[in-house]
Every structure is written in structure tokens, then in C-alpha cells.
Coordinates of C-alpha atoms in Angstrom, one line a residue:
X1 CA -49.2 46.6 20.0
X2 CA -46.5 48.6 18.2
X3 CA -44.2 51.0 20.0
X4 CA -44.8 54.5 21.3
X5 CA -46.6 57.2 19.5
X6 CA -44.7 59.8 17.5
X7 CA -45.2 63.5 17.9
X8 CA -46.6 64.3 14.4
X9 CA -48.4 62.4 11.7
X10 CA -47.0 62.4 8.1
X11 CA -49.2 65.4 7.2
X12 CA -47.8 67.4 10.1
X13 CA -51.0 67.1 12.2
X14 CA -50.5 66.2 15.8
X15 CA -52.3 63.1 16.9
X16 CA -50.8 61.3 19.9
X17 CA -53.5 58.6 19.7
X18 CA -51.8 56.8 16.9
X19 CA -49.2 54.0 17.3
X20 CA -45.7 54.2 15.7
X21 CA -46.8 51.3 13.5
X22 CA -49.7 53.3 12.1
X23 CA -47.5 56.3 11.4
X24 CA -45.1 54.0 9.6
X25 CA -47.9 52.8 7.3
X26 CA -49.2 56.4 6.7
X27 CA -45.8 57.7 5.7
X28 CA -44.9 54.7 3.5
X29 CA -45.2 55.0 -0.3
X30 CA -48.2 52.6 -0.3
X31 CA -46.7 50.3 -2.9
X32 CA -48.3 47.2 -4.4
X33 CA -47.2 43.7 -3.3
X34 CA -46.4 41.8 -6.5
X35 CA -44.2 38.7 -6.6
X36 CA -42.8 39.1 -3.1
X37 CA -41.8 42.7 -3.6
X38 CA -43.2 46.2 -2.9
X39 CA -43.4 48.1 -6.2
X40 CA -45.0 51.3 -7.4
X41 CA -47.8 51.2 -10.0
X42 CA -46.4 50.8 -13.5
X43 CA -48.0 54.1 -14.4
X44 CA -46.6 55.8 -11.3
X45 CA -50.0 57.0 -10.4
X46 CA -51.1 57.3 -6.8
X47 CA -54.4 58.3 -5.1
X48 CA -55.3 60.0 -1.8
X49 CA -56.7 58.2 1.3
X50 CA -59.1 60.4 3.2
X51 CA -60.1 60.1 6.9
X52 CA -63.9 60.2 6.9
X53 CA -64.0 61.7 10.3
X54 CA -62.4 65.0 9.3
X55 CA -62.1 64.8 5.5
X56 CA -58.3 65.2 5.6
X57 CA -55.9 63.3 3.3
X58 CA -53.9 61.0 5.6
X59 CA -51.9 59.0 3.0
X60 CA -51.3 58.3 -0.7
X61 CA -51.2 54.8 -2.2
X62 CA -50.3 53.3 -5.5
X63 CA -53.1 53.1 -8.1
X64 CA -53.0 49.7 -9.8
X65 CA -54.1 49.5 -13.4
X66 CA -54.3 46.8 -16.1
X67 CA -50.5 46.4 -16.4
X68 CA -50.2 45.9 -12.6
X69 CA -53.0 43.3 -12.6
X70 CA -51.2 41.5 -15.4
X71 CA -47.9 41.5 -13.5
X72 CA -49.6 40.2 -10.4
X73 CA -51.6 37.5 -12.2
X74 CA -48.4 36.3 -13.9
X75 CA -46.6 36.2 -10.6
X76 CA -49.4 34.2 -9.0
X77 CA -49.4 31.8 -12.0
X78 CA -45.7 31.2 -11.7
X79 CA -46.1 30.5 -8.0
X80 CA -48.9 28.1 -8.7
X81 CA -47.2 26.3 -11.5
X82 CA -44.0 25.7 -9.7
X83 CA -46.0 24.2 -6.9
X84 CA -43.9 25.8 -4.1
X85 CA -47.0 26.5 -2.1
X86 CA -49.4 23.8 -3.4
X87 CA -47.0 21.0 -2.9
X88 CA -45.7 22.2 0.4
X89 CA -46.6 19.7 3.1
X90 CA -50.1 20.7 4.3
X91 CA -48.9 20.9 7.9
X92 CA -46.2 23.4 6.9
X93 CA -48.8 25.4 4.9
X94 CA -50.9 25.5 8.0
X95 CA -47.9 26.7 10.1
X96 CA -47.2 29.6 7.8
X97 CA -50.9 30.7 8.0
X98 CA -50.8 30.3 11.8
X99 CA -47.7 32.5 11.9
X100 CA -49.6 35.2 10.0
X101 CA -52.4 35.0 12.5
X102 CA -49.9 35.4 15.3
X103 CA -48.4 38.5 13.6
X104 CA -51.8 40.0 13.1
X105 CA -52.5 39.5 16.8
X106 CA -49.2 41.1 17.7
X107 CA -50.2 44.2 15.6
X108 CA -53.8 44.2 16.8
X109 CA -53.7 47.9 17.9
X110 CA -52.2 49.0 14.6
X111 CA -54.9 47.2 12.6
X112 CA -57.7 48.5 14.7
X113 CA -56.4 52.1 14.3
X114 CA -55.8 51.7 10.5
X115 CA -59.3 50.4 9.9
X116 CA -60.8 53.2 12.1
X117 CA -58.8 55.9 10.2
X118 CA -59.7 54.4 6.8
X119 CA -63.3 53.3 7.4
X120 CA -64.5 55.5 10.2
X121 CA -65.5 52.6 12.5
X122 CA -65.0 53.0 16.3
X123 CA -61.5 51.8 17.2
X124 CA -63.0 50.0 20.2
X125 CA -65.2 47.9 17.9
X126 CA -62.3 47.1 15.5
X127 CA -60.1 46.1 18.5
X128 CA -62.8 43.9 20.0
X129 CA -64.3 42.5 16.8
X130 CA -62.6 43.0 13.5
X131 CA -59.0 42.0 14.5
X132 CA -59.9 38.9 16.6
X133 CA -62.3 37.7 13.9
X134 CA -59.5 38.0 11.3
X135 CA -57.0 36.2 13.5
X136 CA -59.6 33.5 14.2
X137 CA -60.3 33.0 10.5
X138 CA -56.6 32.5 9.6
X139 CA -56.2 30.0 12.5
X140 CA -59.4 28.1 11.6
X141 CA -58.3 27.6 8.0
X142 CA -54.7 26.9 9.1
X143 CA -56.2 23.8 10.8
X144 CA -58.0 22.9 7.6
X145 CA -54.8 22.7 5.5
X146 CA -54.2 19.1 6.7
X147 CA -57.8 18.0 6.2
X148 CA -58.5 18.5 2.5
X149 CA -59.8 15.0 1.6
X150 CA -61.4 13.1 -1.2
X151 CA -63.3 9.8 -1.1
X152 CA -63.2 6.3 -2.5
X153 CA -66.0 4.9 -4.5
X154 CA -67.2 1.4 -5.3
X155 CA -67.9 1.0 -9.1
X156 CA -70.5 -1.3 -10.6
X157 CA -68.5 -1.7 -13.8
X158 CA -67.4 -5.3 -14.4
X159 CA -63.9 -6.0 -13.2
X160 CA -61.7 -4.9 -10.3
X161 CA -61.2 -1.1 -9.9
X162 CA -59.8 1.5 -7.6
X163 CA -61.8 4.6 -7.9
X164 CA -61.3 7.7 -5.8
X165 CA -61.5 11.5 -5.9
X166 CA -59.1 14.2 -5.0
X167 CA -59.7 17.9 -4.1
X168 CA -57.1 20.1 -5.8
X169 CA -56.6 23.8 -5.8
X170 CA -58.4 25.8 -8.5
X171 CA -55.3 27.8 -9.4
X172 CA -54.9 31.5 -9.6
X173 CA -57.7 33.3 -7.6
X174 CA -58.6 36.9 -8.0
X175 CA -60.3 38.4 -4.9
X176 CA -62.0 41.8 -4.6
X177 CA -62.9 43.0 -1.1
X178 CA -65.3 45.8 0.2
X179 CA -64.6 48.8 2.3
X180 CA -66.8 48.1 5.3
X181 CA -64.6 45.4 7.0
X182 CA -61.2 45.8 5.3
X183 CA -59.1 43.4 7.5
X184 CA -61.9 40.9 8.1
X185 CA -62.8 40.7 4.4
X186 CA -59.2 40.1 3.5
X187 CA -59.0 37.2 6.0
X188 CA -62.3 35.7 4.7
X189 CA -60.9 35.7 1.2
X190 CA -57.3 34.8 1.7
X191 CA -57.5 32.1 4.4
X192 CA -59.6 29.4 2.6
X193 CA -57.9 30.0 -0.7
X194 CA -54.4 29.6 0.8
X195 CA -55.3 26.6 2.9
X196 CA -56.3 24.7 -0.2
X197 CA -53.1 25.6 -2.1
X198 CA -54.2 28.4 -4.4
X199 CA -52.3 31.5 -5.2
X200 CA -54.0 34.9 -4.9
X201 CA -54.3 38.4 -6.3
X202 CA -56.3 40.5 -3.9
X203 CA -57.6 44.0 -4.6
X204 CA -58.6 46.3 -1.7
X205 CA -61.4 48.8 -1.9
X206 CA -60.2 52.2 -3.0
X207 CA -61.7 53.8 0.1
X208 CA -59.8 51.6 2.5
X209 CA -56.4 50.3 1.4
X210 CA -54.4 51.0 4.6
X211 CA -54.7 47.8 6.7
X212 CA -53.7 45.8 3.6
X213 CA -50.4 47.6 3.5
X214 CA -49.5 46.3 7.0
X215 CA -51.0 42.9 6.1
X216 CA -48.8 42.7 3.1
X217 CA -45.7 43.2 5.2
X218 CA -46.8 40.5 7.7
X219 CA -47.5 38.1 4.8
X220 CA -43.8 38.3 3.8
X221 CA -42.6 38.1 7.4
X222 CA -44.7 35.0 8.0
X223 CA -42.9 33.2 5.2
X224 CA -45.3 32.9 2.3
X225 CA -43.3 32.2 -0.9
X226 CA -42.9 34.8 -3.6
X227 CA -46.0 35.3 -5.7
X228 CA -48.4 33.3 -3.6
X229 CA -50.1 36.4 -2.3
X230 CA -50.2 39.6 -4.3
X231 CA -52.1 42.6 -3.0
X232 CA -53.1 45.6 -5.1
X233 CA -54.8 49.0 -4.3
X234 CA -56.8 50.6 -7.0
X235 CA -60.2 51.3 -8.5
X236 CA -62.8 48.8 -9.5
X237 CA -63.5 50.1 -13.0
X238 CA -59.8 49.7 -13.9
X239 CA -58.0 47.2 -11.6
X240 CA -61.1 45.3 -10.6
X241 CA -62.4 45.0 -14.1
X242 CA -59.0 43.8 -15.4
X243 CA -58.9 41.1 -12.7
X244 CA -62.4 39.8 -13.6
X245 CA -61.6 39.7 -17.3
X246 CA -58.0 38.3 -17.1
X247 CA -57.6 35.0 -18.9
X248 CA -54.9 33.9 -16.5
X249 CA -57.4 33.9 -13.5
X250 CA -59.1 30.6 -12.7
X251 CA -61.6 31.9 -10.1
X252 CA -62.8 35.3 -8.9
X253 CA -64.3 36.0 -5.5
X254 CA -66.1 39.3 -5.1
X255 CA -67.8 40.9 -2.1
X256 CA -69.7 44.1 -2.7
X257 CA -72.9 45.5 -4.3
X258 CA -75.3 43.4 -6.4
X259 CA -75.0 45.7 -9.3
X260 CA -71.2 45.4 -9.4
X261 CA -71.5 41.6 -8.9
X262 CA -73.5 41.4 -12.1
X263 CA -70.7 43.2 -13.9
X264 CA -68.1 40.9 -12.5
X265 CA -70.1 37.9 -13.6
X266 CA -70.4 39.1 -17.2
X267 CA -66.6 39.7 -17.3
X268 CA -65.9 36.3 -15.9
X269 CA -68.1 34.6 -18.4
X270 CA -65.6 35.0 -21.3
X271 CA -63.3 32.2 -20.0
X272 CA -65.9 30.6 -17.7
X273 CA -64.1 31.4 -14.5
X274 CA -65.4 29.9 -11.3
X275 CA -67.2 32.7 -9.4
X276 CA -68.1 33.4 -5.8
X277 CA -70.3 36.5 -5.1
X278 CA -71.2 37.8 -1.7
X279 CA -73.6 40.7 -2.5
X280 CA -76.2 43.0 -1.0
X281 CA -79.0 42.4 1.5
X282 CA -82.1 43.9 2.9
X283 CA -82.4 41.8 6.0
X284 CA -85.8 41.4 7.8
X285 CA -86.0 41.3 11.6
X286 CA -89.1 39.7 13.0
X287 CA -90.1 40.6 16.6
X288 CA -92.9 38.6 18.1
X289 CA -95.1 39.7 21.0
X290 CA -93.5 37.2 23.4
X291 CA -89.9 38.4 22.8
X292 CA -87.7 39.3 25.7
X293 CA -87.7 43.1 25.0
X294 CA -84.7 43.7 27.4
X295 CA -82.7 41.5 25.0
X296 CA -84.6 42.4 21.8
X297 CA -84.5 46.2 21.8
X298 CA -80.7 46.6 22.1
X299 CA -80.3 43.6 19.9
X300 CA -82.3 45.0 17.0
X301 CA -80.7 48.4 17.5
X302 CA -77.2 46.8 17.2
X303 CA -78.4 44.9 14.1
X304 CA -78.8 48.2 12.2
X305 CA -76.5 50.7 13.9
X306 CA -73.4 48.6 14.3
X307 CA -70.6 49.6 11.9
X308 CA -72.6 52.7 11.0
X309 CA -75.2 50.4 9.3
X310 CA -72.6 49.7 6.6
X311 CA -73.1 46.0 6.9
X312 CA -74.5 43.7 4.2
X313 CA -76.6 41.8 6.9
X314 CA -77.9 45.0 8.6
X315 CA -81.3 44.5 10.0
X316 CA -82.9 47.3 8.1
X317 CA -86.5 45.9 7.8
X318 CA -88.0 45.7 11.3
X319 CA -91.4 43.8 11.5
X320 CA -92.8 44.1 15.0
X321 CA -96.0 42.5 16.5
X322 CA -98.5 45.3 17.0
X323 CA -98.8 44.5 20.7
X324 CA -95.2 45.5 21.3
X325 CA -94.7 47.8 18.3
X326 CA -94.7 51.1 20.2
X327 CA -92.3 49.8 23.0
X328 CA -89.8 48.4 20.5
X329 CA -89.8 51.5 18.3
X330 CA -89.5 53.9 21.2
X331 CA -86.7 51.8 22.7
X332 CA -84.7 51.6 19.4
X333 CA -85.3 55.3 18.8
X334 CA -84.0 56.1 22.4
X335 CA -80.9 54.1 21.7
X336 CA -80.4 55.9 18.4
X337 CA -80.7 59.3 20.0
X338 CA -78.2 58.4 22.8
X339 CA -75.5 56.9 20.5
X340 CA -72.3 58.9 20.7
X341 CA -71.1 59.9 17.3
X342 CA -67.6 61.0 16.8
X343 CA -64.1 60.3 15.4
X344 CA -63.6 56.5 15.4
X345 CA -60.3 56.9 17.2
X346 CA -62.0 58.3 20.3
X347 CA -62.4 55.6 22.8
X348 CA -66.0 56.7 23.7
X349 CA -67.3 56.9 20.2
X350 CA -70.1 54.4 19.6
X351 CA -70.8 55.2 15.9
X352 CA -68.3 56.8 13.5
X353 CA -68.8 58.5 10.2
X354 CA -69.9 56.9 7.0
X355 CA -67.0 55.9 4.8
X356 CA -67.2 58.7 2.2
X357 CA -69.1 61.7 1.1
X358 CA -70.6 59.6 -1.7
X359 CA -72.0 57.2 0.9
X360 CA -73.2 60.1 3.1
X361 CA -75.1 61.6 0.1
X362 CA -76.6 58.2 -0.7
X363 CA -77.9 57.6 2.8
X364 CA -79.2 61.2 3.1
X365 CA -81.0 60.9 -0.2
X366 CA -82.8 57.8 1.0
X367 CA -83.9 59.5 4.2
X368 CA -85.4 62.3 2.0
X369 CA -87.1 59.7 -0.1
X370 CA -88.6 58.1 3.0
X371 CA -90.0 61.3 4.2
X372 CA -91.6 62.0 0.8
X373 CA -93.0 58.5 0.8
X374 CA -94.8 59.2 4.0
X375 CA -92.8 57.3 6.6
X376 CA -92.5 58.9 10.0
X377 CA -89.0 59.8 11.3
X378 CA -88.9 59.1 15.0
X379 CA -85.2 59.4 15.4
X380 CA -82.3 61.0 13.5
X381 CA -83.0 61.8 9.9
X382 CA -80.2 64.3 9.3
X383 CA -76.5 64.8 8.8
X384 CA -74.6 65.6 12.0
X385 CA -72.0 68.5 11.8
X386 CA -70.3 70.1 8.8
X387 CA -67.0 68.3 8.9
X388 CA -66.8 64.5 8.5
X389 CA -69.4 62.2 7.0
X390 CA -71.6 61.8 10.0
X391 CA -75.2 60.6 9.7
X392 CA -77.6 60.4 12.6
X393 CA -78.9 56.9 13.3
X394 CA -82.4 57.0 11.8
X395 CA -85.6 55.2 12.7
X396 CA -88.6 55.3 10.4
X397 CA -92.0 54.1 11.8
X398 CA -95.1 53.2 9.9
X399 CA -93.3 52.4 6.7
X400 CA -95.0 50.2 4.1
X401 CA -93.7 47.4 1.9
X402 CA -93.9 49.4 -1.3
X403 CA -91.6 52.2 -0.2
X404 CA -88.2 52.4 -1.7
X405 CA -86.6 52.7 1.8
X406 CA -88.1 49.3 2.6
X407 CA -87.2 47.6 -0.7
X408 CA -83.8 49.0 -1.6
X409 CA -80.5 48.5 0.2
X410 CA -79.4 51.8 1.9
X411 CA -76.2 50.6 3.5
X412 CA -76.4 53.1 6.3
X413 CA -77.9 53.5 9.8
X414 CA -81.5 53.6 8.7
X415 CA -84.2 51.2 9.9
X416 CA -87.8 50.9 8.8
X417 CA -90.3 49.6 11.4
X418 CA -93.6 48.0 10.4
X419 CA -96.3 46.4 12.6
X420 CA -98.0 43.0 12.1
X421 CA -100.8 41.1 13.8
X422 CA -100.2 37.7 15.4
X423 CA -102.7 36.1 13.2
X424 CA -100.8 37.3 10.2
X425 CA -97.6 35.3 10.8
X426 CA -97.9 33.7 7.3
X427 CA -98.3 37.2 5.8
X428 CA -95.3 38.7 7.6
X429 CA -93.1 35.8 6.6
X430 CA -94.3 36.3 3.0
X431 CA -93.5 40.0 3.2
X432 CA -90.1 39.3 4.7
X433 CA -89.3 37.0 1.8
X434 CA -90.7 39.5 -0.8
X435 CA -87.3 40.9 -1.8
X436 CA -84.7 40.2 -4.5
X437 CA -82.2 39.7 -1.6
X438 CA -81.8 36.8 0.7
X439 CA -78.7 37.3 2.7
X440 CA -79.8 37.3 6.4
X441 CA -82.7 37.6 8.8
X442 CA -83.4 37.3 12.5
X443 CA -86.3 36.1 14.6
X444 CA -86.9 37.3 18.2
X445 CA -89.2 35.2 20.4
X446 CA -89.2 33.1 23.6
X447 CA -91.1 30.4 21.7
X448 CA -88.1 28.4 20.5
X449 CA -90.2 25.9 18.5
X450 CA -92.1 28.6 16.7
X451 CA -88.8 30.6 16.1
X452 CA -87.2 27.6 14.4
X453 CA -90.3 27.0 12.2
X454 CA -90.2 30.6 11.1
X455 CA -86.4 30.4 10.5
X456 CA -87.0 27.4 8.2
X457 CA -89.4 29.4 6.1
X458 CA -87.3 32.5 5.7
X459 CA -85.4 32.6 2.4
X460 CA -82.1 33.8 3.6
X461 CA -78.6 32.3 3.8
X462 CA -78.2 33.1 7.5
X463 CA -81.0 33.2 10.1
X464 CA -80.3 34.2 13.7
X465 CA -82.7 33.5 16.6
X466 CA -82.6 36.1 19.4
X467 CA -79.4 37.6 18.0
X468 CA -78.2 39.2 14.8
X469 CA -75.0 39.1 12.7
X470 CA -73.3 36.4 14.8
X471 CA -70.3 35.4 12.7
X472 CA -67.9 32.5 13.4
X473 CA -65.3 30.9 11.1
X474 CA -67.0 27.5 11.5
X475 CA -70.4 28.7 10.4
X476 CA -70.9 29.1 6.7
X477 CA -72.1 32.5 5.3
X478 CA -73.7 33.5 2.0
X479 CA -76.9 34.5 0.4
X480 CA -80.0 33.3 -1.5
X481 CA -81.3 34.9 -4.6
X482 CA -79.5 38.1 -5.6
X483 CA -77.5 38.2 -2.4
X484 CA -74.9 36.0 -4.0
X485 CA -73.4 32.8 -5.4
X486 CA -71.4 30.3 -3.2
X487 CA -70.4 30.5 0.4
X488 CA -67.8 32.1 2.6
X489 CA -66.5 30.6 5.9
X490 CA -66.8 27.1 7.2
X491 CA -66.1 23.9 5.3
X492 CA -68.3 25.2 2.4
X493 CA -65.7 27.9 1.5
X494 CA -63.1 25.2 0.9
X495 CA -65.3 23.6 -1.8
X496 CA -65.3 26.8 -3.8
X497 CA -61.5 27.0 -3.9
X498 CA -61.0 23.4 -5.0
X499 CA -61.7 21.2 -8.1
X500 CA -62.8 17.6 -7.7
X501 CA -60.7 15.1 -9.8
X502 CA -62.0 11.6 -10.3
X503 CA -59.3 8.9 -10.7
X504 CA -60.1 5.4 -11.9
X505 CA -57.6 2.5 -12.1
X506 CA -58.2 -1.0 -13.4
X507 CA -56.6 -3.5 -11.1

């Protein structure tokens, strides 16, 4: 944790909850990290950062544009070509990454507060979840730096041969992260790319640039060479589009909506960049009649209401066996009604505001659509208060598969509950799979054999049994269908940041 709190924040508003480290970030110019230096945008433009809990401007940051992207890509290219990072002994590369993890851990409270201010999430959740996850990801991949291996092959070609493969870094990687988990997303992108010897240009979401400012400082303190990591703040239609189209970028990794993912893919096609896309979801949750309801009810409530429902894996389609349907719906609705909404910096807040007014309007419009479609609101269903982007956690009952609220990603605290009969297990699995998405799902049952059989039939990249959104650096993550291309985390992520070279020598 950083030092003691100051009396006033940079805008003159008293808030003794904030650390000195957070105040230091808020009052900083919010410059871009390019080639080992903090620089303003070439245009001189900046944009405001708004606290979604009170709609106040809390900072201004540099607005990167095409010229800034070009500077950052050229810096990353120089750093890659001179091999300062890529040819560094893997053990030393791992040590630098481990130092960064230690520094993040030392600034844990600063990061928790910055993501809460920026995104709205409860600071307690960021402190207990986001920061330790980010630290763990960097440490996990720091260990992998010494374990990037190829293989030897026996050839059938006449003669004596030595044939083997090497895994080599792709080169310059452009990475674009979302606003729902700012620090965690940066760690997911940076760590595997750096462990394999790539250089990086990373763009933050325009809604949540603050924690990346502190992260940039710690990257330099940890000892990364100039140009290895470049971090930009800016808007997707300018900076993001320039990154996707830039001829000097060898790979792009994007996390965000499926619609933007398609745009990224089209831009990347011009020079056939390698592409990883982690996109949207509409995750089904299947509750069987033998489920332990004391575990299941809070579990499925957390699956949709955690992080304000702004989670790509949010369990937003709730299929419940008719025998326990009423009990589960009532239990989830009771939890929804009791959740304490408030400023994320308040220690007792259980659910913060949505990230922006745009997101609030989107979620509210879907709630209106659900009512018009005939679904029953049994909890929530309205905005809370006049200041801040607060949406009551909402439970719809008796929804049907054709409704928009069931088929389209809402990305907010809205769940649609639907009953099924025990003899209709095949039908409910088919309905769960009847979606263009395939990111995640969960199964709740005491029958472990049956649960695994159902998990095998669900078309999703992650399936959890008697839990939901359990994420670990060692367990790969990604989607089927329109939920993405490629994988994050685990050993699989390393493959997407390397090229395989085959070397054959006649002896």
C-alpha cells in the first residue's frame, strides 16, 4: 500500500479514502508510455476520465491517435529487432516479470482503488480478486519464460538427418483490452507475450485508463528495456483501428465485443496478421433438481451480479428444473433485492455502478425490451438514484428462448430464468447451445457423472460444475463460435504468441 492519504483530490474534492499513490496518478498528466518515456499525444489532445459513481471528472489523460500508434509500433519494432528482450536469457526475462508482479503486489491498494474509481467495481472485490489475479498471471508466465521448447523429429527421408523445431516470438504484438477488468486484462495480454520474447503496444479502454498509468511506471521500475512495452490511452475508432491496420504489427490480440472483433479481423486481413479474439458471451447456467440449493442459489446469483454483470462469462441464461424453479428464482431475487449498491470505494458496497451512461442506457433499454416481450420482472428492473450509473440487479422469470433478452448479450446485471422438465435434458442442452456465442457455461448438480456428461455436450470454451467463472492462470480460457479465436491463459496462450520454425540438417 502507498503512503498516507492527502487532504484533497486533484479536483479539489475531499476524499480521505484515497491513497497518496492514487492521488499521484490522478494529478499526473496521463501521458503515453512510448519507447521507455512518458510523452504527450502528438496532437496534444487529452480526454476526461469520469467516476461512474458520481459522474465527476477525476482526471485527464492523453488521447493517442494514428501518429502515436506509429511511434509506439516503431519503438516496439526497434526493441524486437535489436533482440535486447528476445535474446535476454530466459531466466532473466522471468526475473524482470517477477519483479513487476512484486511491484504490483506492493501497490495493491493503489490498483484496487484506481480500478474502482475508473470502472465502478467494489474496491473490496478488486482488492481480493483483480489485483491478486494480475499478480498471479505475471508470476505464472514468469515461470514459463524458461520452458519454451521445441521438439526433435525422426525423418523417413533417406540419409542421416537432424530435424527439430523451435518456438520463436511472433514479433510486435498489438493488444487492445476492455474496460470491465482493466488491470487483469492487461496482465492476461502482457504476460504471455513478454514471456515468449515479443514486444508490445497495448491500448487501454477509453473508459478505464488509470490503472495502466501506474502499471506503466512499474514496468519501467521493474527493468523492462526501452520499447519492449508501450502503453497508449485512446479511442478504439482512432488508436485501436490504427493498431489493427498497422503494417508493422505482426499480431493483434483483442478482448471486447463481437461486433468490434469483426472490425478488427477485417483490418488485420490486409497483411494477414495473426489474430486472437476474446469476444462476447451469453452463458447458460443449468440447474438440475438434485442440485445443492444452498450452494447453487448464491452461486448463480454471483454468476450474474458479480462485477455489475459486466463480465463476458456472466451467467445470464438460467435454465432451472421445474421442481426447484420457484425456489431458485425466489432465492436469486432475494439476493438481488438485498445487494448493497453504492460507490465502489465504500467498503460495504456489494455492487457498484455500471461503467458509463452509455452502458446504463443499454442495460435499461434491454430491461424495457424484456417487459415488452412479456417476461416477468421479479427483482430490480430500474435505475437506482439520479446520480451515478446505478442499475438495480434484475431477475426476469418465465422468459422464452425467442426473446431478445435471452438471445443478445446485455452485459449488465440482468438474468433470464426459464424452467425445464427432467425428461427434457436433451432439449435444454440443445437450447443452451442455440446461440451464436460459446464462451462459458455452468452445470449445477450433485450427480457428478451426469454433470460431466452434460459438460461434454455444451458448446462452450469453459464449463464449470457447481461453480461459475473460476479463473486460474493455469487453466486456458476462450470461446467457441462467435465468442472468439484462440485462447488466453495456460500453456495454450503461449502458442498464440510464438511461431514454429522447422530446422532440418543433413548429417
